[in-house]
Coordinates of C-alpha atoms in Angstrom, one line a residue:
Chain A
M1 CA -20.1 0.1 4.0
A2 CA -16.8 1.8 4.1
H3 CA -17.2 2.3 7.8
T4 CA -17.6 -1.4 8.7
E5 CA -14.7 -2.3 6.5
T6 CA -12.5 0.2 8.4
R7 CA -13.5 -1.2 11.8
Q8 CA -12.7 -4.8 10.7
G9 CA -9.4 -3.7 9.3
S10 CA -8.2 -1.9 12.5
A11 CA -9.8 -4.4 14.9
E12 CA -7.2 -7.1 14.1
P13 CA -4.0 -5.2 15.1
N14 CA -5.8 -3.9 18.2
A15 CA -6.7 -7.3 19.4
A16 CA -3.2 -8.5 18.6
G17 CA -1.6 -6.8 21.5
S18 CA -2.9 -4.1 23.8
Q19 CA 0.6 -3.5 24.9
R20 CA 1.5 -2.2 21.5
R21 CA -1.3 0.2 21.5
S22 CA 0.1 1.9 24.6
F23 CA 3.5 2.1 22.8
W24 CA 1.9 3.9 19.8
G25 CA -0.2 6.0 22.1
A26 CA 2.8 7.0 24.2
L27 CA 4.7 7.8 21.0
L28 CA 1.9 10.1 19.8
G29 CA 1.7 11.8 23.1
N30 CA 5.5 12.2 23.4
S31 CA 6.3 15.9 23.1
S32 CA 9.7 15.5 21.4
Y33 CA 8.3 13.1 18.9
D34 CA 5.5 15.6 18.3
A35 CA 8.0 18.5 17.8
V36 CA 10.0 16.5 15.3
T37 CA 7.1 15.3 13.2
R38 CA 5.5 18.7 13.4
V39 CA 8.6 20.1 11.6
L40 CA 9.0 17.2 9.3
F41 CA 5.4 16.8 8.2
K42 CA 4.4 20.4 8.3
T43 CA 3.1 20.5 4.7
Q44 CA 2.1 17.8 2.3
R45 CA 5.0 18.9 0.1
R46 CA 7.5 18.4 2.8
Q47 CA 6.1 15.0 3.6
F48 CA 6.3 14.0 0.0
I49 CA 10.0 15.1 -0.3
I50 CA 10.9 13.1 2.8
L51 CA 9.1 10.0 1.4
A52 CA 10.7 10.5 -2.0
S53 CA 14.2 11.1 -1.0
F54 CA 15.4 7.6 -0.2
P55 CA 13.7 5.9 -3.1
L56 CA 15.2 8.4 -5.5
F57 CA 18.6 8.1 -3.9
W58 CA 18.4 4.3 -4.1
V59 CA 17.4 3.9 -7.7
L60 CA 20.0 6.5 -8.8
F61 CA 22.7 5.1 -6.6
A62 CA 22.1 1.4 -6.7
H63 CA 20.1 0.8 -9.9
L64 CA 21.5 3.3 -12.3
G65 CA 24.9 3.8 -10.7
P66 CA 26.5 0.4 -11.6
I67 CA 25.4 0.8 -15.2
L68 CA 26.8 4.3 -15.5
Q69 CA 30.0 3.3 -13.8
M70 CA 30.4 0.4 -16.2
F71 CA 30.0 2.8 -19.2
W72 CA 32.5 5.2 -17.6
I73 CA 35.1 2.4 -17.0
S74 CA 34.8 1.2 -20.6
F75 CA 36.4 4.5 -21.8
L76 CA 39.4 4.3 -19.4
D77 CA 42.7 2.9 -20.4
S78 CA 43.2 1.2 -17.1
Y79 CA 41.1 0.2 -14.2
P80 CA 41.2 -0.4 -11.2
P81 CA 43.5 2.7 -11.1
T82 CA 47.1 2.3 -10.1
A83 CA 48.4 4.8 -7.6
G84 CA 49.8 7.9 -9.1
V85 CA 48.7 7.2 -12.6
E86 CA 45.9 9.3 -14.0
P87 CA 43.7 7.0 -16.3
Q88 CA 43.3 8.4 -19.8
L89 CA 40.1 8.4 -21.9
T90 CA 40.2 6.1 -24.9
F91 CA 37.9 4.4 -27.4
A92 CA 40.3 1.5 -27.8
N93 CA 38.3 -0.9 -25.6
W94 CA 35.3 -0.5 -27.8
M95 CA 37.3 -0.9 -30.9
T96 CA 38.8 -4.2 -29.6
F97 CA 35.4 -5.8 -30.2
F98 CA 35.3 -4.9 -33.9
E99 CA 38.8 -5.9 -34.6
A100 CA 38.8 -9.6 -33.7
R101 CA 36.6 -12.4 -34.9
I102 CA 37.0 -14.3 -31.7
F103 CA 35.0 -11.6 -30.0
M104 CA 32.4 -11.0 -32.7
M105 CA 31.6 -14.7 -33.2
P106 CA 30.4 -15.4 -29.6
F107 CA 28.5 -12.1 -29.7
F108 CA 26.5 -13.0 -32.8
R109 CA 26.2 -16.6 -31.7
T110 CA 24.7 -15.5 -28.4
L111 CA 22.1 -13.3 -30.2
G112 CA 21.3 -16.0 -32.7
F113 CA 21.0 -18.6 -29.9
A114 CA 18.8 -16.3 -27.8
L115 CA 16.5 -15.5 -30.7
T116 CA 16.1 -19.2 -31.8
L117 CA 15.6 -20.3 -28.2
T118 CA 13.0 -17.6 -27.6
L119 CA 11.0 -18.7 -30.6
T120 CA 11.4 -22.4 -29.8
T121 CA 10.3 -21.8 -26.2
L122 CA 7.2 -19.9 -27.5
L123 CA 6.2 -22.7 -29.8
I124 CA 6.7 -25.3 -27.0
T125 CA 4.9 -23.5 -24.2
Y126 CA 2.0 -21.9 -26.1
P127 CA 0.0 -25.2 -26.3
V128 CA 0.8 -25.9 -22.7
A129 CA -0.4 -22.4 -21.6
Y130 CA -3.5 -22.7 -23.8
F131 CA -4.3 -26.1 -22.4
L132 CA -4.0 -24.7 -18.8
A133 CA -6.0 -21.6 -19.4
K134 CA -8.8 -23.0 -21.6
H135 CA -9.2 -26.7 -21.0
V136 CA -8.4 -27.2 -17.3
R137 CA -11.3 -26.4 -14.9
R138 CA -10.8 -23.2 -13.0
G139 CA -10.6 -25.0 -9.7
N140 CA -7.9 -27.3 -10.9
Q141 CA -5.8 -24.7 -12.7
L142 CA -3.8 -23.9 -9.5
M143 CA -2.8 -27.5 -9.1
F144 CA -1.7 -27.9 -12.7
L145 CA 0.2 -24.6 -12.5
L146 CA 1.9 -25.6 -9.3
L147 CA 3.1 -28.7 -10.9
L148 CA 5.0 -26.6 -13.4
L149 CA 6.2 -24.1 -10.9
I150 CA 7.9 -26.5 -8.5
P151 CA 10.9 -27.3 -10.8
F152 CA 11.1 -23.6 -11.6
W153 CA 12.1 -22.6 -8.1
V154 CA 15.2 -24.8 -8.2
G155 CA 18.2 -22.8 -9.0
E156 CA 20.2 -22.5 -12.2
I157 CA 23.1 -24.6 -11.1
V158 CA 21.1 -27.5 -9.8
R159 CA 18.9 -27.7 -12.8
T160 CA 21.9 -27.5 -15.1
Y161 CA 23.5 -30.4 -13.3
A162 CA 20.3 -32.3 -13.7
I163 CA 20.5 -31.8 -17.5
M164 CA 24.2 -33.0 -17.4
I165 CA 23.1 -36.3 -15.7
L166 CA 20.3 -36.7 -18.3
L167 CA 22.4 -36.2 -21.4
G168 CA 25.8 -37.6 -20.3
N169 CA 27.5 -40.5 -22.1
T170 CA 26.3 -42.7 -19.3
G171 CA 23.2 -40.6 -18.9
A172 CA 19.6 -41.7 -18.9
V173 CA 18.9 -40.9 -22.5
N174 CA 21.9 -42.8 -23.8
L175 CA 21.0 -45.8 -21.6
I176 CA 17.5 -45.9 -23.0
L177 CA 18.7 -45.5 -26.6
Q178 CA 21.2 -48.3 -26.2
W179 CA 18.6 -50.5 -24.4
L180 CA 16.2 -50.0 -27.3
G181 CA 19.1 -50.9 -29.7
L182 CA 18.9 -47.7 -31.6
T183 CA 22.6 -47.1 -31.1
D184 CA 25.4 -49.3 -29.9
R185 CA 27.7 -46.6 -28.6
P186 CA 26.8 -43.5 -26.5
I187 CA 25.8 -40.5 -28.6
P188 CA 27.8 -37.5 -27.4
F189 CA 25.0 -35.1 -26.6
M190 CA 27.0 -33.1 -24.0
Y191 CA 29.1 -30.0 -24.8
T192 CA 27.2 -29.3 -28.0
S193 CA 24.7 -26.6 -29.0
F194 CA 22.0 -29.3 -28.5
S195 CA 22.7 -29.8 -24.8
L196 CA 23.1 -26.1 -24.3
S197 CA 19.8 -25.3 -26.0
L198 CA 18.0 -28.0 -24.1
G199 CA 19.4 -26.7 -20.8
I200 CA 18.5 -23.1 -21.5
I201 CA 15.0 -24.0 -22.6
Y202 CA 14.7 -26.0 -19.4
L203 CA 15.7 -22.9 -17.4
T204 CA 13.7 -20.3 -19.1
S205 CA 10.4 -21.9 -20.3
L206 CA 8.4 -20.8 -17.3
Y207 CA 9.2 -17.2 -17.9
M208 CA 7.4 -17.7 -21.2
L209 CA 4.6 -19.8 -19.9
L210 CA 3.4 -17.6 -17.1
P211 CA 2.8 -14.4 -19.1
L212 CA 1.2 -16.5 -21.9
Y213 CA -1.1 -18.2 -19.4
S214 CA -2.2 -15.0 -17.7
S215 CA -3.0 -13.4 -21.1
L216 CA -4.8 -16.4 -22.4
E217 CA -6.8 -16.8 -19.2
K218 CA -8.1 -13.3 -19.6
I219 CA -9.8 -13.9 -23.0
P220 CA -13.5 -14.2 -22.3
R221 CA -15.0 -17.5 -23.5
N222 CA -17.9 -15.7 -25.2
Y223 CA -15.5 -14.0 -27.7
L224 CA -14.8 -17.4 -29.1
E225 CA -18.4 -18.4 -29.0
A226 CA -19.3 -15.3 -30.9
A227 CA -16.7 -16.1 -33.5
A228 CA -18.1 -19.6 -33.8
D229 CA -21.6 -18.3 -34.2
L230 CA -20.4 -16.1 -37.0
G231 CA -19.1 -19.2 -38.8
A232 CA -15.4 -19.2 -38.0
G233 CA -13.8 -22.6 -37.9
P234 CA -11.4 -23.6 -35.1
W235 CA -8.3 -22.5 -36.9
R236 CA -9.8 -19.2 -37.9
R237 CA -11.0 -18.6 -34.4
F238 CA -7.5 -19.3 -33.2
F239 CA -5.7 -17.0 -35.6
R240 CA -8.2 -14.2 -35.6
V241 CA -9.3 -14.1 -32.0
T242 CA -7.0 -16.0 -29.6
L243 CA -3.6 -15.2 -31.1
P244 CA -4.1 -11.5 -31.3
L245 CA -5.6 -11.3 -27.8
S246 CA -2.6 -13.1 -26.4
R247 CA -0.2 -10.7 -28.0
E248 CA 0.5 -9.1 -24.6
G249 CA 1.7 -12.4 -23.1
I250 CA 3.7 -13.2 -26.2
A251 CA 5.5 -9.8 -26.0
S252 CA 6.4 -10.1 -22.3
G253 CA 7.3 -13.7 -22.5
C254 CA 9.6 -13.3 -25.4
T255 CA 11.3 -10.3 -23.9
L256 CA 11.9 -12.0 -20.6
V257 CA 13.2 -15.2 -22.2
F258 CA 15.5 -13.3 -24.6
L259 CA 17.0 -11.1 -21.9
I260 CA 17.4 -13.9 -19.4
S261 CA 18.9 -16.4 -21.9
T262 CA 21.6 -13.9 -23.0
G263 CA 22.6 -13.4 -19.4
Y264 CA 23.5 -17.0 -18.4
Y265 CA 27.0 -17.7 -17.6
A266 CA 27.3 -21.0 -15.6
T267 CA 25.0 -23.0 -17.9
P268 CA 27.1 -22.4 -21.1
V269 CA 30.2 -23.2 -19.1
L270 CA 28.9 -26.5 -17.9
L271 CA 26.7 -27.6 -20.8
G272 CA 28.5 -26.0 -23.8
G273 CA 31.8 -26.8 -25.5
P274 CA 34.4 -24.9 -27.4
S275 CA 32.1 -24.6 -30.4
T276 CA 29.4 -22.9 -28.4
T277 CA 31.3 -20.2 -26.5
V278 CA 28.8 -17.5 -25.7
F279 CA 29.5 -13.8 -25.1
A280 CA 28.9 -14.1 -21.3
E281 CA 32.0 -16.4 -21.3
T282 CA 34.0 -13.9 -23.3
I283 CA 33.1 -11.1 -20.9
A284 CA 33.8 -13.2 -17.8
G285 CA 37.3 -13.9 -19.3
F286 CA 38.3 -10.3 -18.8
F287 CA 37.5 -10.4 -15.1
H288 CA 39.3 -13.6 -14.2
V289 CA 42.7 -12.2 -15.1
A290 CA 44.5 -9.3 -13.6
G291 CA 42.6 -6.0 -13.3
D292 CA 44.0 -4.4 -16.5
E293 CA 41.4 -6.0 -18.7
W294 CA 38.4 -4.7 -16.8
P295 CA 37.8 -1.7 -19.2
V296 CA 37.6 -4.1 -22.1
G297 CA 35.1 -6.3 -20.2
A298 CA 33.1 -3.2 -19.3
A299 CA 33.1 -2.1 -23.0
F300 CA 31.9 -5.6 -24.1
S301 CA 29.2 -5.6 -21.4
S302 CA 28.0 -2.2 -22.6
I303 CA 27.9 -3.4 -26.2
M304 CA 25.8 -6.4 -25.1
L305 CA 23.5 -4.3 -22.9
I306 CA 22.9 -1.7 -25.5
T307 CA 22.2 -4.4 -28.2
T308 CA 19.8 -6.5 -26.1
L309 CA 17.9 -3.5 -24.8
T310 CA 17.6 -2.0 -28.2
L311 CA 16.4 -5.2 -29.8
T312 CA 13.8 -5.7 -27.1
G313 CA 12.8 -2.1 -27.4
I314 CA 12.2 -2.5 -31.2
F315 CA 10.4 -5.8 -30.6
L316 CA 8.0 -4.3 -28.0
K317 CA 7.4 -1.3 -30.3
L318 CA 6.5 -3.7 -33.1
M319 CA 4.2 -5.6 -30.8
G320 CA 2.5 -2.3 -30.0
R321 CA 3.6 -2.0 -26.5
T322 CA 5.8 0.2 -24.3
G323 CA 8.0 -1.3 -21.7
K324 CA 5.6 -0.3 -19.0
G325 CA 4.0 -3.2 -17.2
L326 CA 6.6 -5.6 -18.6
M327 CA 7.0 -7.4 -15.3
E328 CA 3.3 -7.7 -14.5
Chain B
M1 CA -11.5 -26.6 -30.3
T2 CA -12.1 -30.1 -31.6
R3 CA -11.7 -33.2 -29.5
S4 CA -8.5 -34.4 -31.1
T5 CA -6.7 -31.1 -30.6
R6 CA -7.8 -31.1 -27.0
I7 CA -6.3 -34.5 -26.5
L8 CA -3.2 -33.5 -28.3
M9 CA -2.8 -30.5 -26.0
S10 CA -3.2 -32.5 -22.9
V11 CA -0.5 -34.9 -24.2
I12 CA 1.8 -31.9 -24.8
Y13 CA 1.1 -30.6 -21.2
W14 CA 2.0 -33.9 -19.6
A15 CA 5.0 -34.3 -21.8
F16 CA 6.1 -30.9 -20.7
V17 CA 5.6 -31.9 -17.0
V18 CA 7.7 -35.0 -17.6
Y19 CA 10.4 -32.9 -19.3
L20 CA 10.5 -30.6 -16.2
F21 CA 10.5 -33.4 -13.6
V22 CA 12.5 -36.2 -15.1
P23 CA 16.0 -34.6 -15.0
L24 CA 15.4 -33.6 -11.3
I25 CA 14.1 -37.0 -10.4
L26 CA 17.2 -38.6 -12.0
M27 CA 19.4 -36.2 -10.1
V28 CA 17.9 -37.1 -6.8
M29 CA 18.1 -40.8 -7.6
M30 CA 21.8 -40.5 -8.5
G31 CA 22.5 -39.2 -5.0
F32 CA 21.6 -42.7 -3.6
K33 CA 24.0 -44.5 -5.9
D34 CA 26.5 -46.7 -4.1
S35 CA 29.4 -45.9 -6.4
A36 CA 31.5 -42.8 -7.0
F37 CA 30.9 -43.0 -10.7
I38 CA 28.0 -40.9 -12.0
G39 CA 26.0 -42.8 -14.6
F40 CA 23.3 -45.3 -15.2
P41 CA 22.4 -48.0 -14.5
I42 CA 22.3 -47.8 -10.7
K43 CA 22.9 -51.2 -9.3
A44 CA 23.4 -50.6 -5.6
W45 CA 21.9 -48.0 -3.3
T46 CA 23.2 -46.2 -0.3
F47 CA 22.4 -43.3 2.1
E48 CA 26.1 -42.6 2.6
W49 CA 26.3 -39.5 0.4
Y50 CA 23.5 -37.8 2.2
L51 CA 25.0 -38.7 5.6
G52 CA 28.3 -37.4 4.4
V53 CA 26.8 -34.1 3.5
F54 CA 25.2 -33.6 6.9
Q55 CA 28.5 -34.4 8.6
D56 CA 30.7 -32.3 6.3
T57 CA 31.4 -29.1 8.2
K58 CA 32.5 -27.3 5.1
V59 CA 29.2 -27.8 3.4
I60 CA 27.3 -26.8 6.5
N61 CA 29.4 -23.6 6.8
V62 CA 28.7 -22.8 3.2
F63 CA 25.0 -23.5 3.8
L64 CA 24.9 -21.1 6.8
Y65 CA 26.9 -18.5 4.8
S66 CA 24.3 -18.7 2.0
M67 CA 21.5 -18.5 4.5
A68 CA 23.0 -15.4 6.2
I69 CA 23.3 -13.7 2.8
A70 CA 19.7 -14.7 1.9
L71 CA 18.2 -13.4 5.1
S72 CA 20.1 -10.1 5.1
T73 CA 19.2 -9.6 1.5
T74 CA 15.5 -10.4 2.1
F75 CA 15.3 -7.9 5.0
L76 CA 17.0 -5.1 3.1
S77 CA 15.0 -5.8 -0.1
L78 CA 11.7 -5.7 1.8
V79 CA 12.4 -2.5 3.6
I80 CA 13.7 -0.7 0.4
G81 CA 11.1 -2.2 -1.9
T82 CA 8.2 -1.3 0.5
W83 CA 9.5 2.2 0.8
I84 CA 9.8 2.7 -3.0
A85 CA 6.3 1.2 -3.4
S86 CA 4.7 3.5 -0.9
F87 CA 6.2 6.4 -2.7
L88 CA 5.5 5.2 -6.3
G89 CA 2.1 3.8 -5.6
P90 CA -0.1 6.6 -4.2
Y91 CA 1.7 9.7 -5.5
K92 CA 1.4 11.3 -8.9
F93 CA 4.3 13.5 -10.0
P94 CA 6.2 14.4 -13.2
G95 CA 8.8 11.8 -14.2
K96 CA 7.0 9.0 -12.3
L97 CA 7.3 6.7 -15.3
I98 CA 11.1 7.3 -15.4
V99 CA 11.5 6.5 -11.7
F100 CA 9.3 3.3 -12.2
A101 CA 11.5 2.3 -15.2
L102 CA 14.6 2.8 -13.1
T103 CA 13.1 0.8 -10.3
C104 CA 12.5 -2.2 -12.7
L105 CA 15.9 -1.8 -14.4
P106 CA 17.9 -4.4 -12.4
A107 CA 15.2 -7.0 -13.2
V108 CA 15.6 -6.8 -17.0
I109 CA 19.4 -6.5 -17.3
P110 CA 20.9 -9.9 -18.4
G111 CA 22.5 -11.7 -15.4
I112 CA 26.1 -11.6 -16.5
I113 CA 26.0 -7.8 -17.2
S114 CA 24.3 -7.2 -13.9
A115 CA 27.1 -9.2 -12.1
I116 CA 29.9 -7.4 -14.0
S117 CA 28.6 -3.9 -13.4
L118 CA 28.1 -4.6 -9.7
R119 CA 31.6 -6.0 -9.5
I120 CA 33.0 -2.8 -11.0
Y121 CA 30.7 -0.7 -8.7
A122 CA 31.7 -2.6 -5.6
R123 CA 35.4 -1.8 -6.5
F124 CA 34.4 1.8 -7.0
L125 CA 32.7 1.9 -3.6
D126 CA 35.7 0.2 -2.1
I127 CA 33.7 -2.8 -1.0
D128 CA 35.9 -5.9 -1.0
P129 CA 34.5 -9.0 -2.7
G130 CA 32.7 -11.1 -0.1
M131 CA 29.5 -11.1 1.9
M132 CA 28.8 -7.4 1.9
A133 CA 29.2 -7.2 -1.9
I134 CA 27.0 -10.2 -2.5
I135 CA 24.3 -8.8 -0.2
L136 CA 24.4 -5.4 -2.0
G137 CA 24.2 -7.2 -5.4
H138 CA 21.3 -9.5 -4.4
T139 CA 19.4 -6.6 -2.8
V140 CA 19.7 -4.5 -6.0
H141 CA 18.4 -7.5 -8.0
N142 CA 15.5 -8.2 -5.6
V143 CA 14.2 -4.7 -4.9
P144 CA 12.2 -4.5 -8.2
F145 CA 10.3 -7.7 -7.4
V146 CA 9.4 -6.6 -3.9
T147 CA 8.3 -3.1 -5.2
L148 CA 6.0 -4.6 -7.8
V149 CA 4.3 -7.1 -5.4
V150 CA 3.9 -4.4 -2.7
M151 CA 2.6 -1.9 -5.2
A152 CA 0.0 -4.3 -6.4
R153 CA -1.2 -4.9 -2.8
L154 CA -1.1 -1.2 -1.9
A155 CA -3.4 -0.5 -4.9
T156 CA -6.1 -2.5 -3.2
L157 CA -5.9 -0.8 0.2
P158 CA -9.1 1.2 0.6
K159 CA -8.3 4.9 1.2
S160 CA -10.9 4.9 4.0
H161 CA -8.6 2.8 6.2
I162 CA -5.9 5.4 6.3
E163 CA -8.4 8.2 6.7
A164 CA -10.1 6.5 9.6
A165 CA -6.7 6.1 11.3
R166 CA -6.0 9.7 10.8
D167 CA -9.4 10.7 12.2
L168 CA -8.6 8.7 15.3
G169 CA -5.5 10.7 15.9
A170 CA -2.7 8.8 14.2
D171 CA -0.1 10.7 12.2
S172 CA 1.2 9.3 8.9
I173 CA 4.0 7.3 10.6
V174 CA 1.7 5.6 13.0
A175 CA -0.9 5.1 10.3
F176 CA 1.7 3.4 8.2
F177 CA 2.8 1.0 11.0
R178 CA -0.7 0.3 12.3
V179 CA -2.8 0.2 9.2
T180 CA -0.7 -0.1 6.0
L181 CA 1.9 -2.5 7.2
P182 CA -0.5 -5.1 8.6
Y183 CA -2.5 -4.9 5.4
L184 CA 0.7 -5.5 3.4
R185 CA 1.6 -8.6 5.4
P186 CA 0.7 -11.3 2.9
A187 CA 2.5 -9.4 0.2
L188 CA 5.6 -9.0 2.3
I189 CA 5.6 -12.7 3.2
G190 CA 5.3 -13.8 -0.4
A191 CA 7.8 -11.3 -1.7
G192 CA 10.2 -12.1 1.2
I193 CA 10.2 -15.8 0.4
F194 CA 10.7 -15.0 -3.2
C195 CA 13.7 -12.9 -2.3
M196 CA 15.2 -15.7 -0.2
L197 CA 14.8 -18.1 -3.2
L198 CA 16.4 -15.6 -5.6
S199 CA 19.3 -15.0 -3.3
F200 CA 19.8 -18.6 -2.3
D201 CA 19.7 -19.8 -5.9
D202 CA 21.7 -17.1 -7.5
F203 CA 25.0 -18.1 -9.0
V204 CA 26.3 -15.4 -11.3
R205 CA 26.3 -12.5 -8.8
A206 CA 27.6 -14.6 -6.0
F207 CA 30.3 -15.9 -8.3
F208 CA 31.6 -12.5 -9.4
L209 CA 31.0 -10.6 -6.1
G210 CA 32.2 -13.3 -3.8
S211 CA 35.6 -14.0 -2.2
Y212 CA 37.1 -17.4 -1.5
Q213 CA 34.2 -18.3 0.7
P214 CA 31.7 -19.7 -1.7
T215 CA 27.9 -19.7 -1.5
L216 CA 26.1 -23.0 -2.1
P217 CA 25.6 -22.6 -5.8
V218 CA 29.2 -21.5 -6.3
L219 CA 30.4 -24.5 -4.3
I220 CA 28.3 -26.9 -6.4
F221 CA 29.7 -25.2 -9.6
A222 CA 33.3 -25.5 -8.3
K223 CA 32.8 -29.2 -7.5
L224 CA 31.2 -29.8 -10.8
R225 CA 34.2 -28.4 -12.6
S226 CA 36.4 -30.8 -10.9
G227 CA 34.2 -33.8 -11.7
M228 CA 30.8 -35.2 -11.0
S229 CA 30.2 -37.2 -7.9
P230 CA 27.1 -38.4 -6.1
E231 CA 28.1 -36.1 -3.3
I232 CA 27.1 -33.2 -5.5
N233 CA 23.7 -34.9 -6.1
A234 CA 23.2 -35.1 -2.4
I235 CA 24.0 -31.4 -1.8
S236 CA 21.8 -30.5 -4.8
T237 CA 18.9 -32.6 -3.5
V238 CA 19.0 -30.8 -0.1
V239 CA 18.9 -27.5 -2.0
L240 CA 16.1 -28.7 -4.2
V241 CA 13.9 -29.8 -1.2
M242 CA 14.5 -26.6 0.6
T243 CA 13.6 -24.4 -2.4
A244 CA 10.6 -26.4 -3.3
I245 CA 9.2 -26.1 0.3
L246 CA 9.9 -22.3 0.3
G247 CA 8.4 -21.9 -3.1
I248 CA 5.1 -23.7 -2.2
W249 CA 4.9 -21.6 0.9
A250 CA 5.4 -18.4 -1.0
E251 CA 2.8 -19.4 -3.6
R252 CA 0.3 -20.2 -0.9
S253 CA 0.6 -16.9 0.9
M254 CA 0.4 -15.0 -2.4
R255 CA -2.6 -17.0 -3.5
R256 CA -4.3 -16.2 -0.2
M257 CA -3.6 -12.6 -0.6
N258 CA -5.2 -12.5 -4.1
K259 CA -8.2 -14.3 -2.8
G260 CA -8.6 -11.9 0.0
T261 CA -9.0 -8.9 -2.3
E262 CA -11.3 -10.4 -4.8

């Protein structure tokens, strides 16, 4: 069995080009190539080290590096450094946050917003995911899912603009409301927490829906049938079987939506107003002006990163999961 | 579930589809409006805004610039992501979970913080704001996705394939290029298109890492801040059509890959 599979697997590239085979054959027969690989791959251990070196370098240099550098900058009194002046270590940047209400307010507003939106998104998308996973025939599920995925591929800015057109004073919603005679002057939906919430739910709902769908889809039908045979009504079946078994999806979906919605910058700028300033705008403010403010911005970013990751860590722990497999 | 809840749920599903599509449809329609004023109702229609976009050399330059960034990012992300996956997938070693967590880190950091930290890091590495900085930023953001997709595909590669190649005289490099890489093809196509989408659509990293030359989302943002116009709708619609086509293509190749392994 294994043998036939192997043949099929290697037959394809062979057929693809007989010229390439001679290249690889020549490479293997080349004496200098042979000498080099003999040294490099002499032992399993050496081979492992060579394979491991670049990935380890990359994750430390490019994934962890920027975060550590940001933490480091947040303790300096000036950055980018001016020539001849040695930057001093200081806690002042971190203390700035606790001293002013104009910084604290957006921070807590962002967290509150993100939590509310996560919960709302969960409530909206759960029935949709349930319908997809349990009521649509398996052959049609892909089509129904694709219908939801297409708008999802469109970028943040374009979709934010679409919401602006929908909700503007001369937008579609106001046109319909006036036509129905429900209001005689346009309702100012834009630049409020309403428009911002609607926009962010519009952007993030699929991050909730997909994990929910994949966890609901995995629940075997006979579990529910067994519960029904034992006399459980529809609501009881839902709360005792379906909901606990979709916990995995709820946990990943909520984590993703929470982390993503705290990170939006353009959407709050375009859809929000002065009363809805979020922390991303506060942080960005420190980078628009001359370089001196970078350390404060770095400190604020660190505060936000630590807070959001701690909150999601606690949440995942409560849901009985570790962070592993979050993205799956 | 009872019949009525079933009907209710299908109503919720379709309402959700309408919620997702209506804003985009309205946006596309507005690009055909024969007036510079954004708003309903639309009384007269025109193709002028679209024609204008295709003749505007500035928009075309921005488009090409964004494409160049997206293609470079995709290439780098695929190489790095595949390398990390072929290291993390088959090998067991102490601290593997930590390396895996570090690999996924850029994917879970909120966008604004990712952009800010990369901006600081680019300054630290002496990379000026501009194309190089954006490519670095996008690559860092995309590598986790490539790694996860490739790891999933690698897990289904039968060990016997590699062993057979080794028996036939291939060393590990040749075995990788002749056996593993062809096997990974569908995963690489899917992940690659996904990378292009992520890079092409990204605003926050391009905004903070870019110079005066904007990428397409940054250009749309800048135009929006100075006032809405059907021209923006026309540009956005072009972006929308492109991303939708790319997305469906990615979805198809990924779906085929999953079918092949079942």
